[in-house]
XYZ file of C-alpha atoms in Angstrom:
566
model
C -13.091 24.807 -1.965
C -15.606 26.983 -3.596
C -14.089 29.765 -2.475
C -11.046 29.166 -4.158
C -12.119 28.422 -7.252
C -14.497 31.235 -8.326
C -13.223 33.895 -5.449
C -15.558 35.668 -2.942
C -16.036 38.441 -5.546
C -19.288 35.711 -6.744
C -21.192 34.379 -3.765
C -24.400 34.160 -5.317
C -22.390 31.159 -7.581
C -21.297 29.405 -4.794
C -24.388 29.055 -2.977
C -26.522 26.551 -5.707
C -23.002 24.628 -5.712
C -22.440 24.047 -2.298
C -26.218 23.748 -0.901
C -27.189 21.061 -3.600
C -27.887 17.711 -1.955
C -26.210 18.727 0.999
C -28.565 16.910 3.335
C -28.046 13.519 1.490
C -24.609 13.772 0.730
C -23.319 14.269 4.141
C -26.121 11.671 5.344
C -23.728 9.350 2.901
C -20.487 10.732 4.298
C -21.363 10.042 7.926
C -22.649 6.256 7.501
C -19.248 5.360 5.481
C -17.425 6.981 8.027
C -19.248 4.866 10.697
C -18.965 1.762 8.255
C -15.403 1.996 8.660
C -14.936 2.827 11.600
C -17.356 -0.279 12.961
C -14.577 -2.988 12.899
C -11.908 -0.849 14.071
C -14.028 -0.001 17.191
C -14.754 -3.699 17.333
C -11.003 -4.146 18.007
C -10.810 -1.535 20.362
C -13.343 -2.318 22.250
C -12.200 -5.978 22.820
C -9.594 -4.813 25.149
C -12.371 -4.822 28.119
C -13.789 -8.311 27.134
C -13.290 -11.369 28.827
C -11.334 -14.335 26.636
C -10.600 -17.716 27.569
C -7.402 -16.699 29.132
C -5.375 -17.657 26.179
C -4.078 -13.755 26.161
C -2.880 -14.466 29.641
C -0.465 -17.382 28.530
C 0.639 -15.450 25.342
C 1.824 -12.496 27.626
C 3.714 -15.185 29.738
C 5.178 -16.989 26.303
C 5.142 -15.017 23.221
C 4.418 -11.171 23.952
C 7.678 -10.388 24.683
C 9.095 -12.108 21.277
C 5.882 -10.151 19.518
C 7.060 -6.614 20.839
C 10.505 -7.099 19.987
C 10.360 -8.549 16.720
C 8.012 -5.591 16.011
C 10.086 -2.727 16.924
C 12.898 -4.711 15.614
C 11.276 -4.726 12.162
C 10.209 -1.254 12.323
C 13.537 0.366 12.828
C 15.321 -2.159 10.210
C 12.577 -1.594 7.581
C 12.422 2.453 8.249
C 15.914 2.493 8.058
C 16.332 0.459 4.759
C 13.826 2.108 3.278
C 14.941 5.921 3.989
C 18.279 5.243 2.894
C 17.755 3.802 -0.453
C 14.376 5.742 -1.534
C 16.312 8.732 0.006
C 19.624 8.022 -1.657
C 17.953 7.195 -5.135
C 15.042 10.233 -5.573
C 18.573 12.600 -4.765
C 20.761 10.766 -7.215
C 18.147 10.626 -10.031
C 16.619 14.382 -9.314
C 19.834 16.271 -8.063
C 22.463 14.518 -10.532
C 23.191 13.134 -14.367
C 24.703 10.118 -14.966
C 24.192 7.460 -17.250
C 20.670 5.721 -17.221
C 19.249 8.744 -14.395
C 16.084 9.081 -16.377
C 15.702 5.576 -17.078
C 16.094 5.009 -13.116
C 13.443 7.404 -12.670
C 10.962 4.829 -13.714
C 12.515 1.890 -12.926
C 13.170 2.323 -9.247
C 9.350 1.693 -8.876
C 9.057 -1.783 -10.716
C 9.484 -3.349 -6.993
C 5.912 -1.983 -6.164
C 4.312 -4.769 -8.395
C 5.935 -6.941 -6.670
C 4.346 -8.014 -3.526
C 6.832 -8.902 -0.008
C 5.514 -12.476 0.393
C 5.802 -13.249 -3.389
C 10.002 -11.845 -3.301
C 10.360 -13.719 -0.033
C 9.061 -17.019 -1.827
C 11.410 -16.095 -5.018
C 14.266 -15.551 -3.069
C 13.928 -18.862 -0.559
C 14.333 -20.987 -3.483
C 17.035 -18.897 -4.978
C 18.514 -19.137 -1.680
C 18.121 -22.152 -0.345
C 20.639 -25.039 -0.203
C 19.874 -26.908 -3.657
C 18.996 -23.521 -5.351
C 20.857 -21.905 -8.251
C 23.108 -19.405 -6.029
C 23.976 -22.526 -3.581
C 24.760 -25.123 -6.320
C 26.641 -22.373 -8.543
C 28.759 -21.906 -5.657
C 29.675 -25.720 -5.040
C 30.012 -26.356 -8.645
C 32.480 -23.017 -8.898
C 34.520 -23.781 -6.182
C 34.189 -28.080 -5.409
C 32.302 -27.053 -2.038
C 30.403 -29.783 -0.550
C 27.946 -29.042 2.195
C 29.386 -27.767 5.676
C 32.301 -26.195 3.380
C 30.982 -22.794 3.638
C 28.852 -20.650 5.281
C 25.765 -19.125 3.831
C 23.191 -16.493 5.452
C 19.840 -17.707 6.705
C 17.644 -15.618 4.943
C 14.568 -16.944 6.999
C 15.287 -14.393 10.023
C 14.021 -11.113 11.248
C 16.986 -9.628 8.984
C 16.018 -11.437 6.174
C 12.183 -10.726 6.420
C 13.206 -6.900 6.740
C 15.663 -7.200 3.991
C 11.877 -8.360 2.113
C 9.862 -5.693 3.012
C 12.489 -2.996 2.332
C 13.063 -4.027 -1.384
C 8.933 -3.398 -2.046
C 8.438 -0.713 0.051
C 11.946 2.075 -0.658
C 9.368 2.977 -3.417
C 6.987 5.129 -1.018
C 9.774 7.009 0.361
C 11.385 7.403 -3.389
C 8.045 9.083 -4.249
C 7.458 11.259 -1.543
C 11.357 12.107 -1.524
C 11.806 12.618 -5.107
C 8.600 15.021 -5.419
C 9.915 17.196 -2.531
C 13.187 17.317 -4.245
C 11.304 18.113 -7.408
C 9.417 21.386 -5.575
C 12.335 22.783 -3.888
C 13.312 26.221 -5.379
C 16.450 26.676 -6.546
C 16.890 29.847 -5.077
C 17.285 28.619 -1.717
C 20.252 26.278 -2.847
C 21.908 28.682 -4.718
C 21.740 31.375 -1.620
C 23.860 28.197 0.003
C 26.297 28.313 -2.715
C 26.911 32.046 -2.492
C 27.813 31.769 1.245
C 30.837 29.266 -0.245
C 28.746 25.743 0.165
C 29.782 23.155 -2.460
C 26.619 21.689 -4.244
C 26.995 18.181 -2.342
C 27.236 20.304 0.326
C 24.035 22.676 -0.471
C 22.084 19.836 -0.828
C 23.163 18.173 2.217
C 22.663 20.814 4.264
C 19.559 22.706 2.912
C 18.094 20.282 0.213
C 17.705 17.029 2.615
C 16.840 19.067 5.940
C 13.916 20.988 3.340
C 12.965 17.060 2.580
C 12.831 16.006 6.013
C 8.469 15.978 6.229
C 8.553 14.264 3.131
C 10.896 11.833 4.469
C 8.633 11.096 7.444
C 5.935 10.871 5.680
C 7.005 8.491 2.883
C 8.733 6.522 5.978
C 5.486 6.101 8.191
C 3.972 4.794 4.995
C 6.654 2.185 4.411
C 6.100 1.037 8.256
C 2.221 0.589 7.730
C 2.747 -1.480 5.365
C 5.496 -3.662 7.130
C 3.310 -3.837 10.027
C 0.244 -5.389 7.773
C 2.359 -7.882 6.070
C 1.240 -11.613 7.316
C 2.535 -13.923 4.446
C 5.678 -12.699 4.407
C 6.449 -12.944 7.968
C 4.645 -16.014 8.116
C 6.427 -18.010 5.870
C 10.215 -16.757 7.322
C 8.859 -18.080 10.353
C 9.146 -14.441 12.430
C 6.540 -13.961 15.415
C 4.526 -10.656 14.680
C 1.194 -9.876 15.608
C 0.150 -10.749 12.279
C 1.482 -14.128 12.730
C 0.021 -14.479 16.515
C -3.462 -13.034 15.945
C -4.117 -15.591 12.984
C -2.794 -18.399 15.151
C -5.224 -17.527 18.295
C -7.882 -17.147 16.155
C -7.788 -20.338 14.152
C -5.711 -22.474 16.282
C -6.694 -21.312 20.197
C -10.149 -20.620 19.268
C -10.168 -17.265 21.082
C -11.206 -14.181 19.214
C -11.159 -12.439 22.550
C -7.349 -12.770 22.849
C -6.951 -12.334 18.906
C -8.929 -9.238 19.188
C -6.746 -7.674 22.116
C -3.706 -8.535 19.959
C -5.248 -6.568 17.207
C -5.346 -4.132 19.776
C -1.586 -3.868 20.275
C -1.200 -3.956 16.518
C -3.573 -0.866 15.993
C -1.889 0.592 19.149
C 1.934 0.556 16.913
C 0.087 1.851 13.401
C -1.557 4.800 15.800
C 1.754 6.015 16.602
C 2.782 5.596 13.206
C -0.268 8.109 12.205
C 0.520 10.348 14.404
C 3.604 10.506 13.185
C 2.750 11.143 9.696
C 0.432 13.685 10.962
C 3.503 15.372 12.603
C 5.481 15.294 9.598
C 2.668 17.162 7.173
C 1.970 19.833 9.746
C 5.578 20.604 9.199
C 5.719 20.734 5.584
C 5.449 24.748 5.635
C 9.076 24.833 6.348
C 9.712 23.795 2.992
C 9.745 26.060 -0.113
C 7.270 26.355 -3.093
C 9.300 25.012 -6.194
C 6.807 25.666 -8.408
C 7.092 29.825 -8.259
C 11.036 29.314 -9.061
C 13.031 27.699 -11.697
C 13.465 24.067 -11.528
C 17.318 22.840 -9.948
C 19.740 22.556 -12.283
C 21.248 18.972 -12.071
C 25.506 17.875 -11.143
C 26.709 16.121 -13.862
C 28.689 13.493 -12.142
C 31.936 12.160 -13.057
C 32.829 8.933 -14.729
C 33.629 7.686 -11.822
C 30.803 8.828 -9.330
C 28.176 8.378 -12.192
C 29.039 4.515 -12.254
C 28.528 4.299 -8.306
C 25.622 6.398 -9.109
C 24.363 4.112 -11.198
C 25.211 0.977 -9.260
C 23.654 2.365 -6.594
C 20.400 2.439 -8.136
C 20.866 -0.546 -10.917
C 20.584 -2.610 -7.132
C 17.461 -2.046 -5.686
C 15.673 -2.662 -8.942
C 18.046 -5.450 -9.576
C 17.419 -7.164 -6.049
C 13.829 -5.707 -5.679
C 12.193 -6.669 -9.043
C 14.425 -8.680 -12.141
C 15.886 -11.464 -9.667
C 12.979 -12.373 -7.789
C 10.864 -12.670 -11.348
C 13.754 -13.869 -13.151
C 13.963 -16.721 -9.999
C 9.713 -16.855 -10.652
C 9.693 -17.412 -14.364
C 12.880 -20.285 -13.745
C 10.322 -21.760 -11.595
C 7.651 -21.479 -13.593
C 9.736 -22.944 -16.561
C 10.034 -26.018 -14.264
C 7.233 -27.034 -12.477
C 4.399 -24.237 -12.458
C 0.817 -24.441 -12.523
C -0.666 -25.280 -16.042
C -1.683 -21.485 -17.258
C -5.144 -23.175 -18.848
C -6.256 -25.845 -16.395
C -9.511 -26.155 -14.879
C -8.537 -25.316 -11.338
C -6.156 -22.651 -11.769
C -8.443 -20.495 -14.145
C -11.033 -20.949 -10.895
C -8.220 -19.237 -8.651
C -8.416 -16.404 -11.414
C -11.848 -16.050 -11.875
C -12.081 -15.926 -7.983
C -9.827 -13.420 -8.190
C -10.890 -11.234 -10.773
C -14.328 -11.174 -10.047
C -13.567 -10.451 -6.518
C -11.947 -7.689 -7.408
C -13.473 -6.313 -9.959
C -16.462 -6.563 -7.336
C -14.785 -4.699 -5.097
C -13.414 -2.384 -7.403
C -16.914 -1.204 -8.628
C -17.938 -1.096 -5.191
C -15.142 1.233 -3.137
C -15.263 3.427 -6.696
C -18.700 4.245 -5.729
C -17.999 5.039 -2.518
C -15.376 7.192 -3.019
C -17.126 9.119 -5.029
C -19.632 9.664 -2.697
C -17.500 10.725 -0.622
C -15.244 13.317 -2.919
C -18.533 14.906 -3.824
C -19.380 15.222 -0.095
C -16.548 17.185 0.243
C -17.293 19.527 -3.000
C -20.503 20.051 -2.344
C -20.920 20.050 1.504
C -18.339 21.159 3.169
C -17.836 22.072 6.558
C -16.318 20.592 9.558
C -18.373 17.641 10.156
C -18.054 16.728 6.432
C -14.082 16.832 6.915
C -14.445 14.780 9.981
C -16.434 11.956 8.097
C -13.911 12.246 5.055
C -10.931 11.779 7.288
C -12.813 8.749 9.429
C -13.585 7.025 5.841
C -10.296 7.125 5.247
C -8.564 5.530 8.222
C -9.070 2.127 6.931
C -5.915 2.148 4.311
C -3.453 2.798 8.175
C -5.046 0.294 9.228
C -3.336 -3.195 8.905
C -5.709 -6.060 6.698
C -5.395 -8.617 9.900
C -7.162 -6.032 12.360
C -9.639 -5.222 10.272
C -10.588 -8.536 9.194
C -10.975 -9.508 13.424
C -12.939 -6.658 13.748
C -15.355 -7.084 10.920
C -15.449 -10.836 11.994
C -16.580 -9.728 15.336
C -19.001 -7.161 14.237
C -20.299 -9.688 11.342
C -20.639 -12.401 13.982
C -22.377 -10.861 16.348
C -24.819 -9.392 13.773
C -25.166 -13.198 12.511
C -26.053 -13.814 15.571
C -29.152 -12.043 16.278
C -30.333 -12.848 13.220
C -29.811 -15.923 13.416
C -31.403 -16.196 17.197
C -34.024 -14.076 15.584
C -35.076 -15.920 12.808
C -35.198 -19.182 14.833
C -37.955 -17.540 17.105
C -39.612 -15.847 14.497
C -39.769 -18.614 11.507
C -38.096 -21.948 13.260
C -35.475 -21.658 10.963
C -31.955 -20.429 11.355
C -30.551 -18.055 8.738
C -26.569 -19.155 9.283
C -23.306 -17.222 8.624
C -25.453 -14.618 6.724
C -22.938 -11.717 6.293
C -19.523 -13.282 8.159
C -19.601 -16.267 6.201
C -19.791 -15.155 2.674
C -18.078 -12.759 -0.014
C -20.358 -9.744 1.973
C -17.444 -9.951 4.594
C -14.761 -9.922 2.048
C -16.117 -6.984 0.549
C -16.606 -5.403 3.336
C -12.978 -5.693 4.195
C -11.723 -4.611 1.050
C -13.757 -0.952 1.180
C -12.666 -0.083 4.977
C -9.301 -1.302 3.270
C -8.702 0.440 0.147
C -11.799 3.050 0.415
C -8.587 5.698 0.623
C -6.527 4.133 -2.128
C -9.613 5.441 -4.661
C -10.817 8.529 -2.882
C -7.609 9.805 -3.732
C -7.554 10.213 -7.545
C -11.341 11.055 -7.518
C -10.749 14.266 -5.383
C -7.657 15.281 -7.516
C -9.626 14.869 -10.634
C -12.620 16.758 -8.728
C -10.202 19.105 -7.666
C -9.170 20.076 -11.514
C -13.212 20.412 -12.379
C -13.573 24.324 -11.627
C -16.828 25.453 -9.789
C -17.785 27.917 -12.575
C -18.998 25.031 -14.776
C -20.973 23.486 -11.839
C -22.771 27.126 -10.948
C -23.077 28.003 -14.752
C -24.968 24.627 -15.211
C -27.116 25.090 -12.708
C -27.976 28.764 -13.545
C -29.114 26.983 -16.898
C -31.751 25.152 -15.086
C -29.447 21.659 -14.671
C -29.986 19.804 -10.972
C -26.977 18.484 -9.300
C -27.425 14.981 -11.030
C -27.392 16.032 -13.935
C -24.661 18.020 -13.578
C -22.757 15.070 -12.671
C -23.561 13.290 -15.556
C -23.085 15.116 -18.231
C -20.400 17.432 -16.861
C -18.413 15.732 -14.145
C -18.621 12.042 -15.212
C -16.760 12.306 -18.763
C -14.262 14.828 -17.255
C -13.803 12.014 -14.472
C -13.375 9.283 -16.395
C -9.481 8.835 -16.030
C -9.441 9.335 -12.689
C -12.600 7.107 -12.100
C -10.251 4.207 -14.394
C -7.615 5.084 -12.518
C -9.042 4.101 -8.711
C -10.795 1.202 -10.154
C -7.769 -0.211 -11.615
C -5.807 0.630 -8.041
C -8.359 -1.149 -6.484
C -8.498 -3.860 -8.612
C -5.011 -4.326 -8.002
C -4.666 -4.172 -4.427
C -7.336 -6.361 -3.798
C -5.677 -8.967 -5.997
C -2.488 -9.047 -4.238
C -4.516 -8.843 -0.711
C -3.615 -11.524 1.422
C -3.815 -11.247 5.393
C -7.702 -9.907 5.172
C -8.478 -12.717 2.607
C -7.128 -15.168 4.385
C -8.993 -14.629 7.173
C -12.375 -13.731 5.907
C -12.524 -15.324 3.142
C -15.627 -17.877 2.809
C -15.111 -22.001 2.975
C -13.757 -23.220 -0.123
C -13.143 -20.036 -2.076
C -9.816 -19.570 -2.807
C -7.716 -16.798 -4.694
C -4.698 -16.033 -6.825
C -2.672 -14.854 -3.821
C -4.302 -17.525 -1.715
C -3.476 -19.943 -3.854
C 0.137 -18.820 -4.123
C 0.116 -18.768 -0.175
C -0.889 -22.292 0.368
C 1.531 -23.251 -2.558
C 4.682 -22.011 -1.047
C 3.580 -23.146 2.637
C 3.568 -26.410 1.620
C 7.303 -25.974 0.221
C 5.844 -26.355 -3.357
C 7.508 -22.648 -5.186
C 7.629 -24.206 -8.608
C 3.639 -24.127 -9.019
C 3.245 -21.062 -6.620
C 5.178 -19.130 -8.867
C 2.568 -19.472 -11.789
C 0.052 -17.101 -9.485
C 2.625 -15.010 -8.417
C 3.953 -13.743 -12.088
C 0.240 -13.323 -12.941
C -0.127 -11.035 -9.611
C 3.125 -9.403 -10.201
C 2.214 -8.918 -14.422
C -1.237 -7.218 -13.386
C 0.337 -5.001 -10.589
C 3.153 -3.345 -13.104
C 0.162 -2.011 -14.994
C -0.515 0.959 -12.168
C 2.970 1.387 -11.647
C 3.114 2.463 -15.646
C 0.165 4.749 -15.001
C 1.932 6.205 -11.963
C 5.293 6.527 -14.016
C 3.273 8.517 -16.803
C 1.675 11.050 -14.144
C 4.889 11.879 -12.769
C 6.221 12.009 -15.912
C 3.603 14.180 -17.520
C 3.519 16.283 -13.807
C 7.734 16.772 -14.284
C 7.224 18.469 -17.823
C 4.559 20.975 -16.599
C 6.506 21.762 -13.504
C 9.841 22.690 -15.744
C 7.437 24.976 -17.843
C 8.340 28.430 -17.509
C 5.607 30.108 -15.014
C 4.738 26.478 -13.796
C-alpha cells in the first residue's frame, strides 16, 4: 500500500511507515483473527462429538424438510432479489423517466427495515380480520369461505419477506457496476447496428455479471441468517431447528452439527462470491471514460418504468410502516412507560457497547494492514473478517460452546482452589453478547475505516515521522481528525446492526435482559402486533439513519465520477 502511495522512487519514506509497531500490531491482528475464528471452529469441530442422539432422529424426521426448505429459499430469494435490484439499478442508471433520481434513493428505504419486522407488518395486514381482508368483504358483500386468499405464512411467503429487504444489496452492487462501465464499449455495440436496449443487454448486463454474483451471494447470507422471520411463518430452516435442539432437546451436540450444515451452505455461498470478484477484470474501468449517456424513455415505458420501481419501495418499506404506525395508532406500547424505556436502554447501551468496542477493533486491524503488511497480516485481516458470512445462530452455538467450556474450568477450578464456584462467568452475561456482536459485525466497521485509511496518503505519515513524531502520535494528531467520519460512520453501522440483531441475541443473551428487537419478537409470537409494532418503528426509525448516510456517499461518489478526468 505504501508503495502505491509515495512510488518506489522514495524507499527510505516507506520504511519508518511500514516498520513502526509492526511487532504489536500484527501480534493484535493475529489474536482477533483467532478470536473470531474460536466459535466458528467450535462449530466445526462438533461434527466429531458425540450428542445424545437427538441428531440421529432429526435426520430420520426433519433433515430432509431442513435441506429442502433451504435450497428452496435460496433459489426463490436469489432469484427475487437479482431481478428487481437488477431491473431497478438499470432502469434508474441506464434510463430517464419521471421520478429516476428520486428512485435512486428510495429503492434503499427497505434496508431499514428488518425481514421479521415486514413479515409481522404484513401478517396483520394480511390476515383474515386485517384491513386488506375486511376491505375486500366490505367491497364486494364476501363472507368468509367466499373467496380465496394466499397464505402468506409459507416458504413463498417467507421468501417473498426476505426479497423485499434484501433487492437492496444487489441494487448497490448492480447500480455501481453500471455506474463504472465505459461508454465506449456500448457505443462500439451500437456502431456494429445494436439498438441501445440491445447494447445494454448484450454488453452492459454480461459486463455486470460479477457484480451480480456478488451482490446475490450477499442477499443469500443474509436469508440464510434470518431466524425470526422464518420462525414466526412457521418454515423449518436450520435457524429454526438449531434453536429448537438447543433449548427444547437439550443437545448442543446435535445443535452444533446443525450449525455445521448451516456453515457448510454459507461456505459455498463464499466461495461463490470469491468466484465472482476474481472475475471482475472482465469488466471495464468507467472511470477513464465518459460517463453513459442515459435513454429517455417514452411516456409510455417511463410509467412502467416507474411502476416498476414505485413497487418494491411501495411493498418493501411505506406498507409495512404504514401497516406499523396503524398498529401502533391502536394498541402499541406506551412510548414513555417504565418497561418499554428498559427495552431501549437495553438496547442502546448494548449497542452503543458494542459499537465502541468492534470500532476499536477495526481499527486495529486497518492499521495492521497500513502499517504491517505482508502475507500473514492479509491472512489475519481476511480471518477477522469472516464473521459478517457467517450466520448470527452459528456463531452464537459456537461461542456458547467455547464460553461454556471455558466456564467450566473455571468454575471446576475455582471450586478446588477457593471452595467456591465462580458460575456462568463469561457465557452467562453481556461478555457473550459482546462477543457475538464483534465476530458478527467486526467486518461491517473495518470497512469504512480502511477506505478512510485508504484516502490518508503515506507522505504525511513518513513526513511526520521524519519530524521526530512516533507512530502514536501520528495517529492522533494526524490520522484521528482525518478519520473521524469514517470512525462515526462504523460506529453508527454498528450501532445499528446490533439493534436490529435478533437470532445471536436471542440465544446468548443473559436471563432476564431483554431488547428492542427481543421485545418485538416475543410480542408478535404471542400474536400481540399492535404493541410489537411500537419497537419495531423505533428499530426501523434508527436504521433509515445509515441508509441516508449511504444515499449521500453515493450521491457525493456519482458527482465526482461525472467530473471530467474522474
Amino acid at each position: 500500500m505504501t508503495d502505491a502511495v509515495l512510488g518506489p522512487s522514495s524507499p527510505a519514506l516507506q520504511r519508518p511507515v511500514v516498520m513502526a509497531g509492526r511487532p504489536a500490531l500484527l501480534g493484535t491482528a493475529l489474536v482477533l483473527a483467532a478470536v473470531v475464528a474460536t466459535p466458528i471452529l467450535a462449530v466445526a469441530l462438533s461434527i466429531f462429538q458425540r450428542g445424545s442422539g437427538s441428531i440421529a432422529h432429526l435426520a430420520e424426521t426433519v433433515l430432509a424438510e431442513i435441506v429442502l426448505n433451504t435450497l428452496g429459499l435460496m433459489v426463490m430469494v436469489g432469484a427475487g432479489t437479482a431481478v428487481i435490484g437488477v431491473g431497478t439499478a438499470w432502469l434508474v442508471t441506464l434510463c430517464r423517466f419521471p421520478g429516476s433520481r428520486a428512485f435512486e434513493w428510495l429503492l434503499l428505504l427497505p434496508l431499514a427495515v428488518p425481514a421479521y419486522i415486514i413479515g409481522y407488518a404484513y401478517t396483520d395486514a394480511m390476515a383474515f380480520a386485517g384491513p386488506i381482508q375486511s376491505g375486500l368483504r366490505a367491497l364486494f358483500g364476501w363472507s368468509r369461505g367466499d373467496y380465496w386468499f394466499p397464505e402468506i405464512h409459507t416458504l413463498p411467503g417467507v421468501s417473498l419477506m426476505l426479497t423485499l429487504v434484501l433487492y437492496p444489496y444487489v441494487y448497490l452492487l448492480a447500480r455501481s457496476a453500471f455506474l463504472d462501465q465505459s461508454t465506449c464499449v456500448l457505443e462500439a455495440a451500437r456502431t456494429l447496428g445494436a439498438s441501445p436496449w440491445a447494447a445494454c443487454l448484450r454488453v452492459g448486463l454480461p459486463m455486470a455479471r460479477p457484480a451480480i454474483a456478488a451482490g446475490v451471494a450477499l442477499a443469500l447470507m443474509e436469508a440464510l441468517a434470518d431466524f425470526g422471520t422464518v420462525q414466526y411463518f412457521g418454515v423449518t430452516t436450520f435457524t429454526t431447528t438449531i434453536y429448537r435442539t438447543w433449548f427444547g432437546l437439550g443437545d448442543r451436540v446435535a445443535a452444533a452439527q446443525l450449525a455445521t450444515g448451516l456453515l457448510g451452505f454459507v461456505l459455498l455461498l463464499v466461495a461463490v462470491e470469491f468466484l465472482a470478484r476474481r472475475d471482475r477484470r472482465f469488466g471495464a474501468g468507467g472511470r477513464r471514460h465518459r460517463t453513459i449517456a442515459p435513454l429517455h424513455l417514452t411516456r409510455r415505458a417511463g410509467a412502467l418504468a416507474f411502476l416498476a420501481c414505485g413497487l418494491p419501495v411501495l411493498l418493501g418499506f411505506i406498507l409495512p410502516v404504514a401497516a406499523l404506525l396503524r398498529l401502533h395508532a391502536l394498541d402499541g406500547d406506551p412510548l414513555f412507560s417504565g418497561r418499554f424505556l428498559t427495552y431501549a436502554q437495553n438496547s442502546f447501551v448494548l449497542a452503543g457497547a458494542a459499537a465502541l468496542l468492534v470500532v476499536t477493533a477495526a481499527t486495529l486491524v486497518a492499521y495492521a494492514g497500513r502499517l504491517a503488511p505482508g502475507p500473514l497480516t492479509t491472512t489475519a485481516i481476511r480471518v477477522a473478517s469472516i464473521g459478517y458470512a457467517v450466520p448470527g445462530t452459528v456463531i452464537a452455538v459456537g461461542i456458547l460452546m467455547a464460553l461454556g467450556g471455558l466456564d467450566a474450568a473455571l468454575d471446576g477450578w475455582a471450586k478446588a482452589a477457593f471452595g467456591w464456584g465462580t458460575g456462568l462467568l463469561f457465557s452467562g452475561t453481556a461478555f457473550a453478547l459482546l462477543y457475538a456482536y464483534l465476530v458478527r459485525f467486526l467486518a461491517v466497521a473495518a470497512g469504512p475505516v480502511e477506505s478512510g485509511l485508504h484516502q490518508i496518503p503515506g507522505s504525511l505519515d513518513a513526513a511526520a515521522r521524519t519530524l521526530g513524531a512516533s507512530a502514536a502520535k501520528v495517529a492522533a494528531a494526524i490520522h484521528a481528525p482525518m478519520l473521524r467520519r469514517s470512525l462515526l460512520t462504523a460506529a453508527l453501522l454498528v450501532f445499528v446492526d446490533v439493534l436490529k440483531e435478533l437470532p445471536a441475541t436471542i440465544i446468548v443473551r443473559p436471563f432476564n435482559f431483554d431488547t428492542l428487537a427481543i421485545r418485538v419478537y416475543n410480542l408478535a409470537s404471542d400474536e400481540r402486533l399492535a404493541q410489537a409494532s411500537t419497537g419495531a418503528l423505533v428499530i426501523v426509525a434508527i436504521g433509515i439513519v445509515p441508509v441516508i448516510i449511504l444515499t449521500r456517499m453515493i450521491a457525493r461518489d456519482t458527482r465526482l465520477g461525472s467530473r471530467p478526468g474522474a
